[in-house]
């Protein structure tokens, strides 16, 4: 009909040749393409291709950054082991003479620590601290934002991981003048029982039953600047809720009260960080200041304030009441495997 036979041609010569298994594999295509003869290239197709390439590249870079940064997980558990001691770090400035101030700590077990004998008291000038950059009132928005940065593993480990512990800064010179040295800086670290307790700053002759003269009421001024208040090892570069905050009053009889809930915390990049203590008698507990480049063991706390003026029958002062929560917070920074990244990029 088509004249192939008259010309000695075979219609089968125009079909696919059967070259065996290897040839069939070579010609196999699950996504057959249209022959170039039946296609026409347009600028719209080129723009669409560029757009798709840009979107794919953006998604691939986003997946890589997400994998590189990792993510944080928060795990709450009951704190295991038996803890005995808790280090308290305090650095506070009060506009009263040092010998007119008494600092005491008392816990739920009935132990009383004469913190004034363990902490350092240096005469200073109020203006050297209240005008310092970075000092805020309690609950200031800027302070809260800076504090939030110190709850991330990367920032915490970058600040203190594996470094030598720092000490308190030296008290600046008081200079000369009639108002020089009229304020007192109380700072240092002390060990207490790891139980509920409180420490307070009161005036000489007020508070506990004490022998000696009572301080004149006109000398009372419990305005204060808290440069550092933390529990556990001292890390001055980490910001706590009461760090770099101040409170003032014009009343001689004023009671500042702070309520603190202390939570033991581990910041780590390790998949299985060591616990701060152990319940096995034959094991050796980790020291409270244990830290490596990948793990930091410390304490966080939440703070609330309830302060008000009082009458002359009530003891004025600065009171910190703290409670130890029976939980352990582990903040872990994790990164998925490289295979996970490859799968995500291929899916793009």
Coordinates of C-alpha atoms in Angstrom, one line a residue:
X1 CA 0.0 0.0 0.0
X2 CA 2.8 2.4 0.8
X3 CA 5.1 1.2 -1.9
X4 CA 7.8 0.0 0.5
X5 CA 7.8 -3.5 -1.0
X6 CA 8.1 -2.2 -4.6
X7 CA 11.3 -0.4 -3.6
X8 CA 12.7 -3.2 -1.6
X9 CA 12.2 -1.5 1.7
X10 CA 11.1 -3.1 5.0
X11 CA 8.7 -1.1 7.2
X12 CA 10.4 -2.7 10.2
X13 CA 13.6 -0.8 9.4
X14 CA 12.0 2.4 10.6
X15 CA 11.2 1.2 14.1
X16 CA 13.4 0.8 17.2
X17 CA 16.1 -1.7 16.7
X18 CA 16.2 -4.5 19.2
X19 CA 19.8 -4.3 20.5
X20 CA 19.4 -6.5 23.6
X21 CA 19.1 -5.7 27.3
X22 CA 21.9 -3.1 27.4
X23 CA 20.4 -1.2 24.4
X24 CA 16.9 -1.3 26.0
X25 CA 18.3 0.2 29.2
X26 CA 20.1 2.9 27.3
X27 CA 16.9 3.9 25.5
X28 CA 14.7 3.6 28.6
X29 CA 13.3 6.9 29.8
X30 CA 10.6 7.2 32.4
X31 CA 10.1 10.8 31.5
X32 CA 10.1 10.8 27.7
X33 CA 10.8 14.2 26.1
X34 CA 9.1 15.8 23.2
X35 CA 11.2 15.9 20.1
X36 CA 12.9 19.2 19.4
X37 CA 11.1 19.4 16.1
X38 CA 7.8 19.9 17.8
X39 CA 9.0 22.4 20.5
X40 CA 9.5 26.2 20.4
X41 CA 11.6 28.1 22.9
X42 CA 10.2 31.3 24.4
X43 CA 11.4 34.0 26.8
X44 CA 8.6 33.1 29.2
X45 CA 10.1 29.6 29.6
X46 CA 13.5 31.1 30.3
X47 CA 12.1 33.4 33.0
X48 CA 10.2 30.6 34.5
X49 CA 13.4 28.5 34.6
X50 CA 15.3 31.3 36.3
X51 CA 12.5 31.8 38.9
X52 CA 12.5 28.1 39.7
X53 CA 16.3 27.9 40.0
X54 CA 16.2 31.0 42.4
X55 CA 13.5 29.5 44.6
X56 CA 15.3 26.1 44.7
X57 CA 18.6 27.8 45.6
X58 CA 16.9 29.9 48.4
X59 CA 15.2 26.8 49.9
X60 CA 18.4 24.8 49.8
X61 CA 20.4 27.6 51.5
X62 CA 17.6 27.9 54.1
X63 CA 17.7 24.2 54.8
X64 CA 21.5 24.4 55.2
X65 CA 21.4 27.3 57.6
X66 CA 18.6 25.6 59.6
X67 CA 20.8 22.5 59.9
X68 CA 23.9 24.4 60.7
X69 CA 22.3 26.5 63.5
X70 CA 20.6 23.4 65.0
X71 CA 17.7 23.7 67.4
X72 CA 17.2 23.9 71.2
X73 CA 15.2 21.4 73.3
X74 CA 14.1 21.9 76.9
X75 CA 13.8 18.9 79.1
X76 CA 12.5 19.0 82.6
X77 CA 13.2 16.1 85.0
X78 CA 13.4 15.5 88.7
X79 CA 16.9 16.4 90.0
X80 CA 18.6 13.2 91.0
X81 CA 21.2 12.8 93.7
X82 CA 21.6 14.5 97.1
X83 CA 22.9 18.1 97.0
X84 CA 24.1 19.8 100.1
X85 CA 25.6 23.2 99.4
X86 CA 24.6 26.2 97.3
X87 CA 26.8 29.1 96.5
X88 CA 25.3 32.6 96.6
X89 CA 27.0 35.4 94.7
X90 CA 26.1 39.0 95.7
X91 CA 27.2 42.4 94.6
X92 CA 25.0 45.2 95.8
X93 CA 25.4 48.9 96.6
X94 CA 23.5 50.7 99.4
X95 CA 23.7 54.4 100.1
X96 CA 24.5 53.9 103.8
X97 CA 27.8 53.6 105.7
X98 CA 29.3 50.1 105.7
X99 CA 29.4 49.8 109.5
X100 CA 25.7 50.7 109.7
X101 CA 24.7 47.7 107.6
X102 CA 24.2 44.1 108.7
X103 CA 23.9 41.1 106.3
X104 CA 22.6 37.8 107.4
X105 CA 21.5 34.5 105.9
X106 CA 19.1 32.0 107.5
X107 CA 17.7 28.9 105.9
X108 CA 14.8 26.4 106.6
X109 CA 17.1 24.1 108.5
X110 CA 17.7 26.9 111.1
X111 CA 21.3 27.6 110.2
X112 CA 22.2 31.3 110.4
X113 CA 25.2 32.6 108.5
X114 CA 26.8 36.0 109.5
X115 CA 27.3 36.9 105.9
X116 CA 28.7 40.3 106.9
X117 CA 31.8 38.4 108.1
X118 CA 32.2 36.5 104.8
X119 CA 31.4 39.2 102.3
X120 CA 33.5 42.2 101.5
X121 CA 32.3 45.7 102.4
X122 CA 33.9 48.6 100.5
X123 CA 33.1 52.3 100.9
X124 CA 32.0 53.8 97.6
X125 CA 30.1 56.6 96.0
X126 CA 26.4 56.1 95.0
X127 CA 26.9 58.2 91.8
X128 CA 29.6 55.9 90.5
X129 CA 27.1 53.1 90.2
X130 CA 23.7 54.6 89.6
X131 CA 24.9 56.4 86.5
X132 CA 26.7 53.4 85.1
X133 CA 25.7 52.3 81.6
X134 CA 23.4 49.3 81.5
X135 CA 21.7 49.8 84.9
X136 CA 17.9 49.5 84.6
X137 CA 14.9 49.4 86.8
X138 CA 13.5 46.0 87.5
X139 CA 11.4 44.6 84.6
X140 CA 12.8 47.1 82.1
X141 CA 12.1 45.9 78.6
X142 CA 15.8 46.3 77.5
X143 CA 16.9 44.3 80.5
X144 CA 14.5 41.6 79.7
X145 CA 15.7 41.4 76.1
X146 CA 19.3 41.1 77.2
X147 CA 18.4 38.5 79.7
X148 CA 16.7 36.4 77.1
X149 CA 19.9 36.1 75.1
X150 CA 21.5 34.4 78.1
X151 CA 19.1 31.5 78.0
X152 CA 20.4 30.1 74.7
X153 CA 23.0 27.4 74.7
X154 CA 25.2 28.9 72.0
X155 CA 25.4 32.3 73.8
X156 CA 26.0 30.7 77.2
X157 CA 28.8 28.4 76.0
X158 CA 30.3 31.2 74.0
X159 CA 30.5 33.4 77.0
X160 CA 31.8 31.0 79.7
X161 CA 32.3 27.6 78.2
X162 CA 35.7 26.1 79.3
X163 CA 37.0 29.5 80.5
X164 CA 38.6 30.2 83.8
X165 CA 36.1 31.5 86.4
X166 CA 36.2 35.2 86.9
X167 CA 36.0 37.2 90.1
X168 CA 34.2 40.3 91.1
X169 CA 35.5 43.6 89.8
X170 CA 37.5 45.9 92.0
X171 CA 35.7 48.8 93.7
X172 CA 36.5 52.1 92.0
X173 CA 38.3 54.8 94.1
X174 CA 36.1 57.0 96.2
X175 CA 38.0 60.2 95.6
X176 CA 37.7 63.2 97.9
X177 CA 34.9 65.4 99.1
X178 CA 32.2 65.6 101.8
X179 CA 30.1 62.9 100.1
X180 CA 32.9 60.5 99.4
X181 CA 32.5 57.0 100.8
X182 CA 28.9 57.6 102.1
X183 CA 27.7 54.4 100.3
X184 CA 28.7 50.8 100.8
X185 CA 29.3 48.1 98.2
X186 CA 28.7 44.6 99.6
X187 CA 30.1 41.8 97.4
X188 CA 31.4 38.3 97.5
X189 CA 30.4 34.6 97.5
X190 CA 29.3 32.4 100.4
X191 CA 28.2 28.8 100.8
X192 CA 24.8 27.9 102.3
X193 CA 22.6 24.9 102.6
X194 CA 20.7 24.0 99.4
X195 CA 17.3 24.5 101.0
X196 CA 14.7 27.2 101.2
X197 CA 16.0 30.3 103.0
X198 CA 16.5 34.0 102.9
X199 CA 19.2 36.6 103.3
X200 CA 18.6 40.2 104.2
X201 CA 20.3 43.5 104.7
X202 CA 19.2 45.6 107.6
X203 CA 20.5 48.5 109.7
X204 CA 22.7 48.2 112.7
X205 CA 20.7 47.4 115.8
X206 CA 17.7 46.3 113.8
X207 CA 16.7 42.9 112.7
X208 CA 18.1 40.1 114.9
X209 CA 18.4 40.7 118.6
X210 CA 21.8 42.4 118.7
X211 CA 23.8 44.2 121.4
X212 CA 24.9 47.7 120.8
X213 CA 23.5 51.1 119.8
X214 CA 20.6 51.3 117.3
X215 CA 21.2 53.4 114.2
X216 CA 19.3 56.6 114.1
X217 CA 16.2 56.3 111.9
X218 CA 17.1 59.3 109.8
X219 CA 20.1 57.4 108.5
X220 CA 18.0 54.7 106.9
X221 CA 18.1 54.6 103.1
X222 CA 17.7 51.2 101.6
X223 CA 17.8 52.3 98.0
X224 CA 20.1 49.8 96.2
X225 CA 21.8 48.8 93.0
X226 CA 22.2 45.0 92.4
X227 CA 25.2 44.4 90.2
X228 CA 25.1 40.7 90.6
X229 CA 22.8 38.2 92.3
X230 CA 23.3 34.5 91.2
X231 CA 23.3 31.0 92.6
X232 CA 26.0 28.5 91.9
X233 CA 29.4 29.2 90.2
X234 CA 30.0 32.8 89.4
X235 CA 29.7 33.7 85.7
X236 CA 29.6 37.6 85.6
X237 CA 29.0 37.6 81.9
X238 CA 25.7 35.9 82.2
X239 CA 22.7 38.2 83.0
X240 CA 20.3 37.2 85.7
X241 CA 16.8 38.7 86.4
X242 CA 18.1 41.1 89.1
X243 CA 21.5 41.8 87.7
X244 CA 22.2 45.5 86.9
X245 CA 18.9 46.6 88.4
X246 CA 18.2 49.3 90.9
X247 CA 15.4 50.5 93.2
X248 CA 15.1 53.8 95.1
X249 CA 12.9 55.2 97.8
X250 CA 12.6 58.5 99.7
X251 CA 11.2 56.8 102.8
X252 CA 13.4 55.9 105.7
X253 CA 11.1 53.0 106.6
X254 CA 10.8 50.9 103.4
X255 CA 10.9 47.2 103.0
X256 CA 12.2 45.8 99.7
X257 CA 11.2 42.1 99.2
X258 CA 12.3 39.8 96.4
X259 CA 11.0 36.3 96.0
X260 CA 13.2 34.0 94.0
X261 CA 12.6 30.5 92.6
X262 CA 15.9 28.8 91.8
X263 CA 16.0 26.1 89.1
X264 CA 19.2 24.0 88.6
X265 CA 20.0 24.2 84.9
X266 CA 22.4 22.5 82.4
X267 CA 23.3 24.1 79.1
X268 CA 24.9 21.6 76.8
X269 CA 25.7 20.5 73.2
X270 CA 26.5 17.0 74.4
X271 CA 23.9 14.3 73.6
X272 CA 24.2 12.9 77.1
X273 CA 25.5 15.5 79.6
X274 CA 26.7 14.4 83.0
X275 CA 24.3 15.1 85.9
X276 CA 25.4 17.6 88.5
X277 CA 25.0 15.0 91.3
X278 CA 24.7 11.3 91.6
X279 CA 22.5 9.1 93.8
X280 CA 25.1 6.2 93.9
X281 CA 27.2 6.3 97.1
X282 CA 30.3 5.0 95.4
X283 CA 30.2 7.6 92.6
X284 CA 31.9 11.0 93.0
X285 CA 29.5 13.9 92.4
X286 CA 30.5 16.5 89.9
X287 CA 31.7 19.8 91.5
X288 CA 29.1 22.6 91.4
X289 CA 31.3 24.7 89.1
X290 CA 31.8 21.8 86.6
X291 CA 32.0 23.2 83.1
X292 CA 33.5 22.2 79.7
X293 CA 33.4 23.7 76.3
X294 CA 30.2 21.8 75.6
X295 CA 28.5 21.8 79.0
X296 CA 27.7 24.4 81.7
X297 CA 26.0 23.5 85.0
X298 CA 24.5 26.5 86.8
X299 CA 21.2 27.8 88.2
X300 CA 18.5 30.1 86.8
X301 CA 15.9 31.8 88.9
X302 CA 12.7 33.7 88.4
X303 CA 12.2 36.9 90.5
X304 CA 9.1 38.8 91.7
X305 CA 9.2 42.0 93.8
X306 CA 6.8 43.2 96.5
X307 CA 8.0 46.3 98.2
X308 CA 6.3 48.9 100.3
X309 CA 6.7 51.5 103.0
X310 CA 6.3 50.2 106.6
X311 CA 5.7 51.7 110.0
X312 CA 8.2 52.2 112.7
X313 CA 7.3 48.9 114.4
X314 CA 8.3 46.9 111.3
X315 CA 11.9 46.3 110.4
X316 CA 13.0 48.0 107.1
X317 CA 15.6 46.6 104.8
X318 CA 16.3 44.5 101.7
X319 CA 15.0 40.9 101.9
X320 CA 15.6 38.1 99.5
X321 CA 13.6 34.9 100.0
X322 CA 14.7 32.0 97.8
X323 CA 13.3 28.5 97.2
X324 CA 15.0 25.6 95.4
X325 CA 12.8 23.9 92.9
X326 CA 13.1 20.1 92.9
X327 CA 13.5 19.9 89.1
X328 CA 16.4 20.0 86.7
X329 CA 16.2 21.9 83.4
X330 CA 18.4 20.7 80.6
X331 CA 18.7 23.0 77.6
X332 CA 20.3 21.1 74.8
X333 CA 21.4 22.4 71.4
X334 CA 21.1 19.7 68.8
X335 CA 22.0 19.3 65.1
X336 CA 20.5 16.7 62.8
X337 CA 22.7 14.3 60.9
X338 CA 24.2 15.3 57.5
X339 CA 22.1 12.6 55.9
X340 CA 19.0 14.4 57.1
X341 CA 20.3 17.6 55.4
X342 CA 20.9 15.7 52.1
X343 CA 17.4 14.3 52.1
X344 CA 15.9 17.7 52.8
X345 CA 17.9 19.4 50.0
X346 CA 17.0 16.6 47.5
X347 CA 13.3 17.1 48.3
X348 CA 13.7 20.7 47.4

